[in-house]
Coordinates of N, CA and C in Angstrom, one line a residue:
M1 N -49.5 65.6 -1.7 CA -50.3 66.8 -1.6 C -51.3 66.8 -2.7
G2 N -52.5 67.1 -2.4 CA -53.6 67.2 -3.5 C -53.6 68.7 -3.9
V3 N -54.7 69.0 -4.6 CA -54.9 70.4 -5.1 C -55.5 71.2 -4.0
I4 N -54.9 72.4 -3.7 CA -55.4 73.3 -2.7 C -56.1 74.4 -3.4
H5 N -57.3 74.7 -3.0 CA -58.2 75.7 -3.7 C -58.6 76.7 -2.7
K6 N -58.4 78.0 -3.0 CA -58.9 79.1 -2.1 C -59.5 80.2 -3.0
I7 N -60.4 81.0 -2.4 CA -61.0 82.1 -3.1 C -60.7 83.4 -2.2
G8 N -60.4 84.5 -2.9 CA -60.1 85.7 -2.2 C -60.3 86.9 -3.0
R9 N -60.2 88.1 -2.4 CA -60.5 89.3 -3.0 C -59.4 90.4 -2.7
R10 N -59.2 91.3 -3.6 CA -58.4 92.5 -3.4 C -59.1 93.6 -4.2
K11 N -59.5 94.6 -3.5 CA -60.3 95.7 -4.1 C -61.5 95.1 -4.7
T12 N -61.8 95.2 -6.0 CA -63.0 94.5 -6.6 C -62.6 93.3 -7.4
A13 N -61.4 92.9 -7.3 CA -61.0 91.7 -8.1 C -61.2 90.4 -7.2
V14 N -61.7 89.4 -7.8 CA -61.9 88.1 -7.2 C -61.1 87.0 -7.8
A15 N -60.3 86.3 -7.1 CA -59.4 85.3 -7.6 C -59.7 83.9 -7.0
R16 N -59.6 82.9 -7.8 CA -59.6 81.5 -7.3 C -58.3 80.9 -7.7
V17 N -57.6 80.4 -6.7 CA -56.2 79.9 -6.9 C -56.2 78.4 -6.6
Y18 N -55.7 77.6 -7.5 CA -55.5 76.2 -7.3 C -54.0 75.9 -7.4
V19 N -53.5 75.4 -6.3 CA -52.0 75.1 -6.2 C -51.8 73.6 -6.0
S20 N -50.9 73.1 -6.8 CA -50.6 71.6 -6.8 C -49.1 71.5 -7.0
E21 N -48.6 70.3 -6.6 CA -47.2 70.0 -6.8 C -47.0 69.9 -8.3
G22 N -45.8 70.5 -8.8 CA -45.6 70.5 -10.2 C -44.2 71.0 -10.6
T23 N -44.2 71.7 -11.7 CA -42.9 72.1 -12.2 C -42.8 73.7 -12.3
G24 N -43.7 74.4 -11.8 CA -43.6 75.8 -11.8 C -44.5 76.5 -12.8
K25 N -45.4 75.8 -13.5 CA -46.2 76.4 -14.5 C -47.3 77.2 -13.9
I26 N -47.5 78.5 -14.3 CA -48.6 79.3 -13.8 C -49.5 79.7 -15.0
T27 N -50.7 79.5 -14.8 CA -51.7 79.9 -15.9 C -52.8 80.8 -15.2
V28 N -53.1 81.8 -15.9 CA -54.1 82.8 -15.4 C -55.2 82.8 -16.5
N29 N -56.4 82.5 -16.1 CA -57.6 82.5 -17.0 C -57.2 81.7 -18.3
K30 N -56.6 80.6 -18.2 CA -56.2 79.7 -19.3 C -55.2 80.2 -20.2
K31 N -54.4 81.3 -19.8 CA -53.3 81.8 -20.5 C -52.1 81.7 -19.7
E32 N -50.9 81.8 -20.3 CA -49.7 81.8 -19.6 C -49.5 83.1 -18.8
L33 N -48.8 83.1 -17.8 CA -48.6 84.2 -16.9 C -48.2 85.5 -17.7
A34 N -47.2 85.3 -18.6 CA -46.6 86.4 -19.3 C -47.6 87.0 -20.3
T35 N -48.5 86.2 -20.8 CA -49.5 86.6 -21.7 C -50.6 87.4 -21.0
Y36 N -51.1 86.9 -19.9 CA -52.2 87.6 -19.1 C -51.7 88.9 -18.4
F37 N -50.5 88.8 -17.8 CA -49.9 89.9 -17.1 C -48.6 90.3 -17.9
P38 N -48.7 91.2 -18.9 CA -47.6 91.4 -19.8 C -46.4 92.2 -19.2
T39 N -46.6 93.0 -18.1 CA -45.5 93.8 -17.6 C -44.8 93.0 -16.5
A40 N -43.5 93.3 -16.4 CA -42.6 92.7 -15.4 C -43.1 92.9 -13.9
T41 N -43.7 94.1 -13.7 CA -44.1 94.4 -12.3 C -45.3 93.5 -11.9
L42 N -46.3 93.3 -12.8 CA -47.4 92.5 -12.5 C -47.0 91.0 -12.3
Q43 N -46.0 90.6 -13.2 CA -45.5 89.2 -13.1 C -44.8 89.0 -11.8
Y44 N -44.0 90.0 -11.3 CA -43.3 90.0 -10.1 C -44.3 89.8 -8.9
K45 N -45.4 90.6 -8.9 CA -46.4 90.5 -7.9 C -47.0 89.1 -7.7
V46 N -47.2 88.5 -8.9 CA -47.8 87.2 -8.8 C -46.8 86.2 -8.4
M47 N -45.5 86.3 -8.8 CA -44.5 85.3 -8.5 C -43.9 85.5 -7.1
Q48 N -44.1 86.7 -6.5 CA -43.4 87.0 -5.2 C -43.5 85.9 -4.1
P49 N -44.7 85.4 -3.8 CA -44.8 84.4 -2.7 C -44.0 83.2 -3.0
L50 N -44.0 82.7 -4.3 CA -43.3 81.5 -4.6 C -41.8 81.8 -4.7
S51 N -41.4 82.9 -5.1 CA -39.9 83.2 -5.2 C -39.3 83.4 -3.8
M52 N -40.0 84.1 -2.9 CA -39.5 84.4 -1.6 C -39.4 83.1 -0.8
T53 N -40.2 82.2 -1.0 CA -40.2 80.9 -0.3 C -39.4 79.8 -1.0
E54 N -38.8 80.2 -2.1 CA -38.0 79.3 -2.9 C -38.8 78.1 -3.4
N55 N -40.0 78.3 -3.8 CA -40.9 77.3 -4.3 C -41.3 77.5 -5.7
A56 N -40.7 78.4 -6.5 CA -41.2 78.7 -7.8 C -41.1 77.5 -8.8
E57 N -40.3 76.6 -8.5 CA -40.1 75.4 -9.4 C -40.9 74.2 -8.8
N58 N -41.5 74.3 -7.7 CA -42.1 73.2 -7.0 C -43.6 73.0 -7.2
F59 N -44.3 74.1 -7.5 CA -45.7 74.1 -7.6 C -46.2 74.6 -8.9
D60 N -47.4 74.0 -9.4 CA -48.1 74.6 -10.5 C -49.3 75.4 -9.9
V61 N -49.6 76.5 -10.5 CA -50.6 77.4 -10.0 C -51.6 77.7 -11.2
N62 N -52.8 77.4 -11.0 CA -53.9 77.7 -11.9 C -54.8 78.7 -11.3
V63 N -55.0 79.8 -12.0 CA -55.8 81.0 -11.4 C -57.0 81.3 -12.3
N64 N -58.1 81.5 -11.7 CA -59.2 82.2 -12.4 C -59.5 83.5 -11.6
V65 N -59.4 84.6 -12.4 CA -59.6 85.9 -11.7 C -60.5 86.8 -12.6
Y66 N -61.3 87.6 -12.0 CA -62.2 88.5 -12.7 C -62.4 89.7 -11.9
G67 N -62.9 90.8 -12.5 CA -63.3 92.0 -11.8 C -62.1 92.9 -11.6
G68 N -62.3 94.1 -11.4 CA -61.2 95.1 -11.1 C -60.3 95.3 -12.2
G69 N -59.2 95.9 -12.0 CA -58.2 96.1 -13.0 C -57.1 95.1 -12.9
V70 N -56.1 95.2 -13.8 CA -55.0 94.2 -13.8 C -54.2 94.2 -12.5
T71 N -54.0 95.4 -11.9 CA -53.2 95.5 -10.7 C -53.9 94.8 -9.6
G72 N -55.2 95.1 -9.4 CA -55.9 94.5 -8.3 C -56.0 93.0 -8.5
Q73 N -56.1 92.5 -9.8 CA -56.1 91.1 -10.0 C -54.8 90.5 -9.6
A74 N -53.7 91.1 -10.0 CA -52.4 90.5 -9.7 C -52.2 90.5 -8.2
E75 N -52.6 91.5 -7.5 CA -52.5 91.5 -6.0 C -53.4 90.5 -5.3
A76 N -54.6 90.3 -5.9 CA -55.5 89.2 -5.4 C -54.8 87.9 -5.5
V77 N -54.2 87.6 -6.6 CA -53.5 86.3 -6.8 C -52.3 86.2 -5.8
R78 N -51.6 87.3 -5.6 CA -50.5 87.3 -4.7 C -50.9 87.0 -3.2
I79 N -52.0 87.7 -2.8 CA -52.5 87.5 -1.4 C -52.9 86.0 -1.2
L80 N -53.5 85.4 -2.2 CA -54.0 84.0 -2.0 C -52.8 83.1 -2.1
A81 N -51.8 83.3 -3.0 CA -50.7 82.5 -3.1 C -49.9 82.5 -1.8
W82 N -49.8 83.6 -1.1 CA -49.1 83.6 0.2 C -49.7 82.7 1.2
R83 N -51.0 82.6 1.2 CA -51.8 81.7 2.1 C -51.5 80.2 1.8
Q84 N -51.2 79.9 0.5 CA -51.0 78.6 0.1 C -49.6 78.0 0.4
V85 N -48.6 78.9 0.2 CA -47.2 78.4 0.3 C -46.7 78.3 1.7

């Protein structure tokens, strides 16, 4: 599997998600997931597609997201991740 790239929107947030086989590392705007989305709720929203499909340890996800608020950004990432997994 190569790198899968998709662009999507939620409210006014725009996210670019790159999914590749890996060890479960998630980076958002060149920061670790917990640093960019500090609350457990936002982290859960981002991780939900991978967790529900039992693929949290199988893929690396690199995200570039801008616009909107943090909740809209997390939901934009979640929507795109569902399409990838």
